[in-house]
PDB file of C-alpha atoms in Angstrom:
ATOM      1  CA  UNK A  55       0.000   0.000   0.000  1.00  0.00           C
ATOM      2  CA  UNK A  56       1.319   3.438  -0.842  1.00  0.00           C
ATOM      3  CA  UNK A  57       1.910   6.018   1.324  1.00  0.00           C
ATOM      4  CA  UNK A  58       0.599   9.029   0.892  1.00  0.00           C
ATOM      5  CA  UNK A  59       2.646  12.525  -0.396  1.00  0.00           C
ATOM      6  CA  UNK A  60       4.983  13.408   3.158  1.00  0.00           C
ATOM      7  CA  UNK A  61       5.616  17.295   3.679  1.00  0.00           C
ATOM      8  CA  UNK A  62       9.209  16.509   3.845  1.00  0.00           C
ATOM      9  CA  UNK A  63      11.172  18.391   6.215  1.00  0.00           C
ATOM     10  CA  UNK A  64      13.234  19.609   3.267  1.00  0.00           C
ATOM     11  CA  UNK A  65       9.623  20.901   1.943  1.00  0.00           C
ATOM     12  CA  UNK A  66       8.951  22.487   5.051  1.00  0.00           C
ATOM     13  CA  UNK A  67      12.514  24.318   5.239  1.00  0.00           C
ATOM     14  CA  UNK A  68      11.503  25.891   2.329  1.00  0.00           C
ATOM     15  CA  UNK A  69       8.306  27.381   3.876  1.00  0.00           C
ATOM     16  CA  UNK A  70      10.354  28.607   6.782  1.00  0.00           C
ATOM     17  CA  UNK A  71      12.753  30.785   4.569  1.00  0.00           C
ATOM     18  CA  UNK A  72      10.466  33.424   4.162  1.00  0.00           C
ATOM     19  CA  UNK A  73      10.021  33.409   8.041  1.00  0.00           C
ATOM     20  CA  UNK A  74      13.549  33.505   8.581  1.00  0.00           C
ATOM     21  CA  UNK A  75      14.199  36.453   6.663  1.00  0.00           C
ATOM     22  CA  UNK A  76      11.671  38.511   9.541  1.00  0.00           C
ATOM     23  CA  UNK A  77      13.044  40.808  11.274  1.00  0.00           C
ATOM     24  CA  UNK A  78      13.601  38.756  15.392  1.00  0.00           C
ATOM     25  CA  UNK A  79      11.835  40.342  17.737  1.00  0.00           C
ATOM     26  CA  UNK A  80      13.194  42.794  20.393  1.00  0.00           C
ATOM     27  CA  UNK A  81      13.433  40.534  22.993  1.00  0.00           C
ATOM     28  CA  UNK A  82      15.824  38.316  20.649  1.00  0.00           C
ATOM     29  CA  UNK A  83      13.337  34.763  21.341  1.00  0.00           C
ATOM     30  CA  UNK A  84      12.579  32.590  18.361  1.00  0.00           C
ATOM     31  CA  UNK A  85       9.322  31.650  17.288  1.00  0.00           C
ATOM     32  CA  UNK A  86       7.682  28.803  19.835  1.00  0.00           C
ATOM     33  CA  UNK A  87       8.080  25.728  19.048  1.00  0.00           C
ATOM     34  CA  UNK A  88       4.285  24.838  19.113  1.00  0.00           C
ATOM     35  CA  UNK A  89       4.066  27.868  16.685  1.00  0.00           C
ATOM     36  CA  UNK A  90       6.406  26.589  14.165  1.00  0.00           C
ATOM     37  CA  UNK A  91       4.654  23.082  14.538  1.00  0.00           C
ATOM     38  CA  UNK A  92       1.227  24.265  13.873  1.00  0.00           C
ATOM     39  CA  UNK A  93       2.424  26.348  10.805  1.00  0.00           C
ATOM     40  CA  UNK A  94       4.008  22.863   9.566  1.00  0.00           C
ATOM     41  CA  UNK A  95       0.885  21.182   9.822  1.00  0.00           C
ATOM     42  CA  UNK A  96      -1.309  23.535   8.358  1.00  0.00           C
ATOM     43  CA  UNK A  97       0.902  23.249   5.717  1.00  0.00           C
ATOM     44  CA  UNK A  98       0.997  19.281   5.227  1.00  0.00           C
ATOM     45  CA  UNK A  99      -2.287  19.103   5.264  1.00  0.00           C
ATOM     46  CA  UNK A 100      -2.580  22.042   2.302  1.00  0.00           C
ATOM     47  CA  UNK A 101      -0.169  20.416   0.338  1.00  0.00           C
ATOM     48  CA  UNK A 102      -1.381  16.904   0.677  1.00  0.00           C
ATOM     49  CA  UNK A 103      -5.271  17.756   0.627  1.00  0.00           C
ATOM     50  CA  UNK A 104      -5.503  20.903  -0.880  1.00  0.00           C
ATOM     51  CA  UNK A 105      -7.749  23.665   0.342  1.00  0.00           C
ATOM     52  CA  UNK A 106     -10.362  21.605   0.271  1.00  0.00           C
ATOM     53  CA  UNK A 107      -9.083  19.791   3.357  1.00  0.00           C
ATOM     54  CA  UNK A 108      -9.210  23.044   5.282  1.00  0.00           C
ATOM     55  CA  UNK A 109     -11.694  25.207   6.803  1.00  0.00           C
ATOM     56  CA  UNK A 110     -12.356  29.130   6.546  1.00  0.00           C
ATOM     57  CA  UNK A 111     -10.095  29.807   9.148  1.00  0.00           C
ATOM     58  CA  UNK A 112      -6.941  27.384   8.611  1.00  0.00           C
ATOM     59  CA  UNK A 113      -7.154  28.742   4.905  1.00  0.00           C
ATOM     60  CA  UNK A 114      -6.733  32.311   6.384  1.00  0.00           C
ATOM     61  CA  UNK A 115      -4.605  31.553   8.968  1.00  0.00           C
ATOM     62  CA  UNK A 116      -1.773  30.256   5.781  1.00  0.00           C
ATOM     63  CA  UNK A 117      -2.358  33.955   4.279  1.00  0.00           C
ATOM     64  CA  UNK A 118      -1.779  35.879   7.492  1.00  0.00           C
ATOM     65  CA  UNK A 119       1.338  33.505   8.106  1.00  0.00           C
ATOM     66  CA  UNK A 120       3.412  35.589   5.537  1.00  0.00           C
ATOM     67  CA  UNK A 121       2.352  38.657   6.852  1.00  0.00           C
ATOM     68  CA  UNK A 122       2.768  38.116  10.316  1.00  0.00           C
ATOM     69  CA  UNK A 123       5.841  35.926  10.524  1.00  0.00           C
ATOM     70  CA  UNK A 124       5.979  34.951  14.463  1.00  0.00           C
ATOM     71  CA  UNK A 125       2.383  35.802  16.327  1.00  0.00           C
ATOM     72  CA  UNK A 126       0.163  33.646  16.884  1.00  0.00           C
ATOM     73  CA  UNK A 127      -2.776  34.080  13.632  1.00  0.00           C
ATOM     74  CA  UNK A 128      -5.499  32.524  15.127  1.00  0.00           C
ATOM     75  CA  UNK A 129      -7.014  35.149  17.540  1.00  0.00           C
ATOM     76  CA  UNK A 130      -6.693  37.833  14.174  1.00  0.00           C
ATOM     77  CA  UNK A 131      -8.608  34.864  11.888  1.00  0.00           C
ATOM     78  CA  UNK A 132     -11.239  35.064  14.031  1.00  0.00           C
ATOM     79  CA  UNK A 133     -11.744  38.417  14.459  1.00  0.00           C
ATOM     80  CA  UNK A 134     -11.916  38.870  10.727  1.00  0.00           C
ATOM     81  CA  UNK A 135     -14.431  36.229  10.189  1.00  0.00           C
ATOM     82  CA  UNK A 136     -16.437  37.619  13.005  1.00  0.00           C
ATOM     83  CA  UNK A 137     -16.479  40.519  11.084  1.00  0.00           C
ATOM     84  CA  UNK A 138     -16.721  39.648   7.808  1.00  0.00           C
ATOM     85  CA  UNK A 139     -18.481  36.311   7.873  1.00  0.00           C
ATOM     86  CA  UNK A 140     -16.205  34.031   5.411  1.00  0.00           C
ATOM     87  CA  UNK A 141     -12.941  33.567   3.731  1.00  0.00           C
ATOM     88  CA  UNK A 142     -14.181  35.667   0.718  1.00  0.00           C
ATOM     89  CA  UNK A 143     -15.911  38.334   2.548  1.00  0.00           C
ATOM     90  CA  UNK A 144     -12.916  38.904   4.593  1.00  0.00           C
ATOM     91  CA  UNK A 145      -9.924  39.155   1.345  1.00  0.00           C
ATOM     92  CA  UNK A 146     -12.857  41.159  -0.344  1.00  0.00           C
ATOM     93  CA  UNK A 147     -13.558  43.365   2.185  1.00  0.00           C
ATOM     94  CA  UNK A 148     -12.213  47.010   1.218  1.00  0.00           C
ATOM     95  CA  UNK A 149      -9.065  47.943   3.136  1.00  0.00           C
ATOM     96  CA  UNK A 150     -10.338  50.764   4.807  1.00  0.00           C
ATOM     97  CA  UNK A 151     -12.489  48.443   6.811  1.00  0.00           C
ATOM     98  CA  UNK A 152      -9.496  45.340   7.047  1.00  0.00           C
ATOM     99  CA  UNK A 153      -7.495  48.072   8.950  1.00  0.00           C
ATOM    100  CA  UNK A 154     -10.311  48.909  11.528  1.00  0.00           C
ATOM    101  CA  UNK A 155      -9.405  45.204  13.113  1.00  0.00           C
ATOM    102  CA  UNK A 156      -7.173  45.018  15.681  1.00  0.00           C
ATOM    103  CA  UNK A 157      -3.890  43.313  14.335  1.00  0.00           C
ATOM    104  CA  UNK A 158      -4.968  43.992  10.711  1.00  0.00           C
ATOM    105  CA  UNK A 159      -2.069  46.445   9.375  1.00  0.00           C
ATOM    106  CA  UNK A 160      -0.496  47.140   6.368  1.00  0.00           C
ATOM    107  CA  UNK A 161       1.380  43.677   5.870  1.00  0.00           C
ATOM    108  CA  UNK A 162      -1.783  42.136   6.436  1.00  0.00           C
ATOM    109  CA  UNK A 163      -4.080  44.165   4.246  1.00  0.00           C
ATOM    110  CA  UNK A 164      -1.483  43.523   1.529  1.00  0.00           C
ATOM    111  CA  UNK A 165      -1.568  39.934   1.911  1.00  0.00           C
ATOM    112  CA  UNK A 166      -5.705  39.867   1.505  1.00  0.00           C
ATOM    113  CA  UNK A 167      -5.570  42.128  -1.305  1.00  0.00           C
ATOM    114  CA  UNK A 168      -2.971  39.906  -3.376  1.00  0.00           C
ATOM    115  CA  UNK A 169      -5.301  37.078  -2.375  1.00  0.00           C
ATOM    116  CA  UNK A 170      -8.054  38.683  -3.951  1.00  0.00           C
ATOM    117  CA  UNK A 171      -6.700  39.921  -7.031  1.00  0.00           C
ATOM    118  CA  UNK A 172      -5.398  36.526  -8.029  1.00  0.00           C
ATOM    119  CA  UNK A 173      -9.076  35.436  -7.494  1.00  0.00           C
ATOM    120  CA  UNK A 174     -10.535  38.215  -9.841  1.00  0.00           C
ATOM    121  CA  UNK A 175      -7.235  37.450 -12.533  1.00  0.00           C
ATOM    122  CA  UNK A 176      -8.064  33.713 -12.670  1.00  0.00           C
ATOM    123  CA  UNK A 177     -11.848  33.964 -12.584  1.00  0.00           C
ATOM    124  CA  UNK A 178     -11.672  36.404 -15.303  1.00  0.00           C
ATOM    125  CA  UNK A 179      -9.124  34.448 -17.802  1.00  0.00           C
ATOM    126  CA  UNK A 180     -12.005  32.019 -17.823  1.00  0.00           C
ATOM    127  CA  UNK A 181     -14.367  34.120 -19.526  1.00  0.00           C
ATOM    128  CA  UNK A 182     -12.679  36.939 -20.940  1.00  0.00           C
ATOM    129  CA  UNK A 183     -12.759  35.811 -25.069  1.00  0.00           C
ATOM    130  CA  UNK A 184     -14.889  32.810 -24.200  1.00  0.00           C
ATOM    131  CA  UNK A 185     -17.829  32.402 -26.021  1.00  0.00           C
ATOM    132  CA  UNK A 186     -20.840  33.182 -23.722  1.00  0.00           C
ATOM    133  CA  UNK A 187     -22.881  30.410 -24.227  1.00  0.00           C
ATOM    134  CA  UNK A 188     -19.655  27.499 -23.057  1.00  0.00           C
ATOM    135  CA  UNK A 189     -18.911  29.334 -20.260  1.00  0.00           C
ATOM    136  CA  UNK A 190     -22.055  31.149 -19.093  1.00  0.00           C
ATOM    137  CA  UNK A 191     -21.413  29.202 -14.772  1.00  0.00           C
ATOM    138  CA  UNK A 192     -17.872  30.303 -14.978  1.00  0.00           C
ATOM    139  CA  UNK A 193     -19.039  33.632 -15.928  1.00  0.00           C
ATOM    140  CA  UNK A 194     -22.005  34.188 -12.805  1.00  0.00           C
ATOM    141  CA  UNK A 195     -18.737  32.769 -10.683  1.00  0.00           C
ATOM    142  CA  UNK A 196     -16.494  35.630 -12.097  1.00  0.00           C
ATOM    143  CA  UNK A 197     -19.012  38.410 -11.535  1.00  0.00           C
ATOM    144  CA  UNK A 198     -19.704  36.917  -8.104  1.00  0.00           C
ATOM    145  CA  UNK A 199     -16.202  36.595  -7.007  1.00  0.00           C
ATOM    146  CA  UNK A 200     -15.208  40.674  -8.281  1.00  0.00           C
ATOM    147  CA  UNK A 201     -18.773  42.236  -7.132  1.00  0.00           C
ATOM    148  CA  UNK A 202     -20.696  40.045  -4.368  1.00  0.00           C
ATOM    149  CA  UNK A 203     -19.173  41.415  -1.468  1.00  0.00           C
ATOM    150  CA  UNK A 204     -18.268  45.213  -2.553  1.00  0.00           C
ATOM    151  CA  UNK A 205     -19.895  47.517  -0.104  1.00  0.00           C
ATOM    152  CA  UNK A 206     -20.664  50.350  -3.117  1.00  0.00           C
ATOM    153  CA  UNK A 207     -22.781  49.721  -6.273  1.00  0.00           C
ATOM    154  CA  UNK A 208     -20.551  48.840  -9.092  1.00  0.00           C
ATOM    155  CA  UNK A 209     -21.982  49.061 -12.987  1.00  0.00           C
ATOM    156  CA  UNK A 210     -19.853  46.457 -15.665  1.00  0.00           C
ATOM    157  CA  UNK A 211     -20.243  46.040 -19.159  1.00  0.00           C
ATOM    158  CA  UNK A 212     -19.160  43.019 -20.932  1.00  0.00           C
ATOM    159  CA  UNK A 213     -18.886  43.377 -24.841  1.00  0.00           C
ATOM    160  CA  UNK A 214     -19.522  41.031 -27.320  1.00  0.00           C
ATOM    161  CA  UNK A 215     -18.676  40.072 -30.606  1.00  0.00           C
ATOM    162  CA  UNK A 216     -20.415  38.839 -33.751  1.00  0.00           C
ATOM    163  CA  UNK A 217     -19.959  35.415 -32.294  1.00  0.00           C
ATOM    164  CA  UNK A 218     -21.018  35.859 -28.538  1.00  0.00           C
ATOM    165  CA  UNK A 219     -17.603  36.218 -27.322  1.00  0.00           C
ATOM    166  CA  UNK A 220     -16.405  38.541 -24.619  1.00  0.00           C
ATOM    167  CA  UNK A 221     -14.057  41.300 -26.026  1.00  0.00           C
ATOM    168  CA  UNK A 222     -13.609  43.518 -23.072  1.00  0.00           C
ATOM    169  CA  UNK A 223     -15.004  43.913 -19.412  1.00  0.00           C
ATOM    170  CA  UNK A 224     -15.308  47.273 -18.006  1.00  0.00           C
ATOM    171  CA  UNK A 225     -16.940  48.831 -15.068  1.00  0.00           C
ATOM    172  CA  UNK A 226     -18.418  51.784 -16.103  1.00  0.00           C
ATOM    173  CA  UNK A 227     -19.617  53.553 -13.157  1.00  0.00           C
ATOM    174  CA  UNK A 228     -19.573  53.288  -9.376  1.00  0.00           C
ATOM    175  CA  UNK A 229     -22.285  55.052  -7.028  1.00  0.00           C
ATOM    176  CA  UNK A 230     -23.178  54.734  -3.328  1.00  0.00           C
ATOM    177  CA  UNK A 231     -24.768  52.126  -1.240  1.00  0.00           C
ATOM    178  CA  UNK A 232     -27.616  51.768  -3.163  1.00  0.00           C
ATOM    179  CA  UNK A 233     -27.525  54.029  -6.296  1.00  0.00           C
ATOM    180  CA  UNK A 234     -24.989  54.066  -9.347  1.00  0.00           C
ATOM    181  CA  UNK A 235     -25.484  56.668 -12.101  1.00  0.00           C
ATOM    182  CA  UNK A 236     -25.519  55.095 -16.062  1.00  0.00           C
ATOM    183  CA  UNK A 237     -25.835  56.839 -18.935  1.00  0.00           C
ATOM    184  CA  UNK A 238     -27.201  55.058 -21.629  1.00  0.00           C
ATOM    185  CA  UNK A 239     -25.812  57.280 -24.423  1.00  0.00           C
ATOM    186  CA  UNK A 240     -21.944  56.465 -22.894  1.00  0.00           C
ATOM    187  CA  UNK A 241     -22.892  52.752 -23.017  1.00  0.00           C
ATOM    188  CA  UNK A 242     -23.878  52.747 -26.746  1.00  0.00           C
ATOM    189  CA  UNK A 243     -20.942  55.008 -27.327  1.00  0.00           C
ATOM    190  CA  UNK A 244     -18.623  52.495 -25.762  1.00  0.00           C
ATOM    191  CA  UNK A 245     -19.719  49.540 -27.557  1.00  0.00           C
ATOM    192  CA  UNK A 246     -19.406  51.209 -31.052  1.00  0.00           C
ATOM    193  CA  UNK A 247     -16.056  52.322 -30.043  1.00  0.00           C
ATOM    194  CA  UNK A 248     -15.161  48.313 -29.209  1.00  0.00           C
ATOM    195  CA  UNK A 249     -17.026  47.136 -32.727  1.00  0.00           C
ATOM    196  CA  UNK A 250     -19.177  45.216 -29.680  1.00  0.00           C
ATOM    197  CA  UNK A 251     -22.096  43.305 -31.296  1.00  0.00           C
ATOM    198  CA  UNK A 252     -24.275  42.416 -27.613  1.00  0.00           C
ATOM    199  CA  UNK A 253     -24.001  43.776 -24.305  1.00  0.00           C
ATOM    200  CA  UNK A 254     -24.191  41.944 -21.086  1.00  0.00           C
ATOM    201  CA  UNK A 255     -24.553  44.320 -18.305  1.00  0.00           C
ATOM    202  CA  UNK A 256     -24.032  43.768 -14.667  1.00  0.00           C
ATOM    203  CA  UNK A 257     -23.891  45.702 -11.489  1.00  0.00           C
ATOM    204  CA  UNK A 258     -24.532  44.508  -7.665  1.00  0.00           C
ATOM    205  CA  UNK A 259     -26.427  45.061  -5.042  1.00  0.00           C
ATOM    206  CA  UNK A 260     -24.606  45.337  -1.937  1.00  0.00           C
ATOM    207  CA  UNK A 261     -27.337  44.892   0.488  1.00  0.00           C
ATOM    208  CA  UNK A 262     -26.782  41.414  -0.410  1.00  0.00           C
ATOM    209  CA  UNK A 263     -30.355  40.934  -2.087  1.00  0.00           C
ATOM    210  CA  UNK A 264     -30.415  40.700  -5.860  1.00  0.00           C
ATOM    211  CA  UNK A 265     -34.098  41.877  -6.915  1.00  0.00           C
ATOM    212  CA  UNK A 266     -34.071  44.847  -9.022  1.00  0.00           C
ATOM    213  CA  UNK A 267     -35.293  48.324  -8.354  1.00  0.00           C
ATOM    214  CA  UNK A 268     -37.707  50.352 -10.713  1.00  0.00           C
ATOM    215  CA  UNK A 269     -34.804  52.275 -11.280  1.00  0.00           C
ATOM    216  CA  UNK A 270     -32.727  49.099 -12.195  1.00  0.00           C
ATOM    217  CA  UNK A 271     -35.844  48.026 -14.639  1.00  0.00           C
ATOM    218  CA  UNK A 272     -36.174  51.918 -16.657  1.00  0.00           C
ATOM    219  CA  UNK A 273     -32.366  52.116 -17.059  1.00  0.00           C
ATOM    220  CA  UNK A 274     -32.219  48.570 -18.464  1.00  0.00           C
ATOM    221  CA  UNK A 275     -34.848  49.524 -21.142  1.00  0.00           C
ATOM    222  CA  UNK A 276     -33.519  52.679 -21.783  1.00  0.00           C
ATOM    223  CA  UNK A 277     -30.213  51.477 -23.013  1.00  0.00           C
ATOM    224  CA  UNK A 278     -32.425  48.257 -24.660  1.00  0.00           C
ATOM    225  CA  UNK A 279     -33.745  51.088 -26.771  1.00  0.00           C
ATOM    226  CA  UNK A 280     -30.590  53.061 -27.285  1.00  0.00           C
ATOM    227  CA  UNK A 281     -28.803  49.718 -28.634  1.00  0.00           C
ATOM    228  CA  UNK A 282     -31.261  48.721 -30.461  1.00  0.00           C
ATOM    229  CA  UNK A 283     -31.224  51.587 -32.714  1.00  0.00           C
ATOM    230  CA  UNK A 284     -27.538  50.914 -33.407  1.00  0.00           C
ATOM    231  CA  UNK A 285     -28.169  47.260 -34.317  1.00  0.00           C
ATOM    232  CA  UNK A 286     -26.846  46.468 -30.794  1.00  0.00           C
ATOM    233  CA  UNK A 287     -28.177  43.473 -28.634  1.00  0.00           C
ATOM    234  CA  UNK A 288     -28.675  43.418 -25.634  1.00  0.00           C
ATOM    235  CA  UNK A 289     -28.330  39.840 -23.944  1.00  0.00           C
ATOM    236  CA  UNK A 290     -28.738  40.531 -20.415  1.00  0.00           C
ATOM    237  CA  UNK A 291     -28.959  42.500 -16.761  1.00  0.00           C
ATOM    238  CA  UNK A 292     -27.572  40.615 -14.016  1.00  0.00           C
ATOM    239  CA  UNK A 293     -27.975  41.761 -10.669  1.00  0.00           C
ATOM    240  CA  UNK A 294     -25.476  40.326  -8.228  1.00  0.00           C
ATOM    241  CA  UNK A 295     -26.382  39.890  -4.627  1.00  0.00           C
ATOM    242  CA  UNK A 296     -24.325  38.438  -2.068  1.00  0.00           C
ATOM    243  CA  UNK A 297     -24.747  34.618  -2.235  1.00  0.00           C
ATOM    244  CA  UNK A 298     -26.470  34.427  -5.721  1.00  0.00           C
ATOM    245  CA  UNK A 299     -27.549  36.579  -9.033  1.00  0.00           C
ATOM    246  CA  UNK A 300     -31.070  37.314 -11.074  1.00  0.00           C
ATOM    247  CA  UNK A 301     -30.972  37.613 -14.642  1.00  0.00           C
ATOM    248  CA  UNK A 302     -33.605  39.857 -16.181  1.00  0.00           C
ATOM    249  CA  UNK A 303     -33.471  37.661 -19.345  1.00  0.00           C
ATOM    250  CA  UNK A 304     -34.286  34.696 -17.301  1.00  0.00           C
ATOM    251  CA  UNK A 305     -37.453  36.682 -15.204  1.00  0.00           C
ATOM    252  CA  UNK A 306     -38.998  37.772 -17.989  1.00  0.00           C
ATOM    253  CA  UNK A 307     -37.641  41.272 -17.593  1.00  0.00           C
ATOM    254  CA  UNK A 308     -36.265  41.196 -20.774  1.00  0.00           C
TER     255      UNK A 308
END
């Protein structure tokens, strides 16, 4: 029977360089031993299981170990999912609230921020000139990973070609808690100025609940009309809340 992958200690040496280059604290002590221990196996356990073999909090805890080299994590993890309810509310959540959490500074903020803008990069490779109909999941998981949790509305565009594939991604405009100004002449301006064939437009809504306002509804036909004319489709309005979406193609708003 085969044994499964072993974080060899020449594996876990190369963790601890990073660590090593820290500055040692005033008092000149090392890191505990039970510290460096835990780190190690939170690492095994990423490396042989993945991040699927780890919870909210042990996932966080292996971002906040580069930025906070020889403290104890845990009591910080906690605090920031106390606040911000998950793993991707808390490397989503803007900075100016990260750094309102005792223990969150700079190195930490940076940390969460790199976190998250790998997550919008790689969710966005998978759609960006994909056609929309082969990747229309991967694209509700790319506008829900960039604009669930954003405490602001946010308005995005996604142009299209002849063929239904996504030529650009823009955001266009971003408002207040519960208002975003769009001008449907800069829209259809836009699109003729990318060659775009269809429109897909998006914005969220960050009191977490997706349903659209009669404002929402009257801008959406406004810039229906304003395409039209142009010999521009429109394919859809999705609303993004904070743990799903509402198309206005699929509810008949459309």
């Amino acid at each position: 029977m085969k044994r499964a992958p072993h974080f060899s200690e020449s594996q876990a040496a190369l963790f601890d360089i990073d660590e090593s280059l820290a500055d040692t604290p005033s008092n000149g002590r090392e890191q505990p031993s039970y510290l460096r221990d835990h780190r190690a196996r939170l690492r095994e356990r990423f490396i042989v299981g993945g991040a699927d073999a780890l919870p909210d909090y042990e996932l966080l805890e292996l971002v906040l170990f580069r930025a906070i080299p020889r403290q104890d994590v845990k009591p910080l993890a906690r605090r920031l999912l106390e606040t911000f309810s998950d793993f991707n509310g808390v490397v989503s959540a803007p900075a100016s609230r990260l750094r309102e959490i005792k223990g969150a500074g700079e190195s930490v903020v940076m940390e969460l921020k790199i976190v998250e803008a790998a997550a919008h990069r790689l969710a966005r490779s998978r759609v960006l000139r994909k056609q929309v109909v082969s990747s229309w999941d991967a694209l509700l998981e790319y506008c829900q990973t960039a604009m669930a949790h954003k405490d602001i509305e946010q308005f995005r565009i996604l142009f299209l070609d002849r063929k239904n594939v996504i030529i650009a991604d823009e955001a266009q405009a971003r408002g207040t808690v519960d208002h975003v100004p769009v001008y449907p002449r800069e829209v259809v301006k836009r699109a003729l100025e990318l060659n775009a064939s269809a429109l897909i437009l998006v914005h969220n809504h960050p009191s977490g609940d997706p349903t659209p306002s009669q404002a929402d509804i009257d801008m959406t036909a406004q810039i229906q009309l304003a395409a039209e004319a142009l010999g521009i489709t429109l394919h859809d309005h999705l609303v993004i809340g904070k743990s799903r979406e509402l198309s206005f193609r699929s509810n008949g708003l459309l």
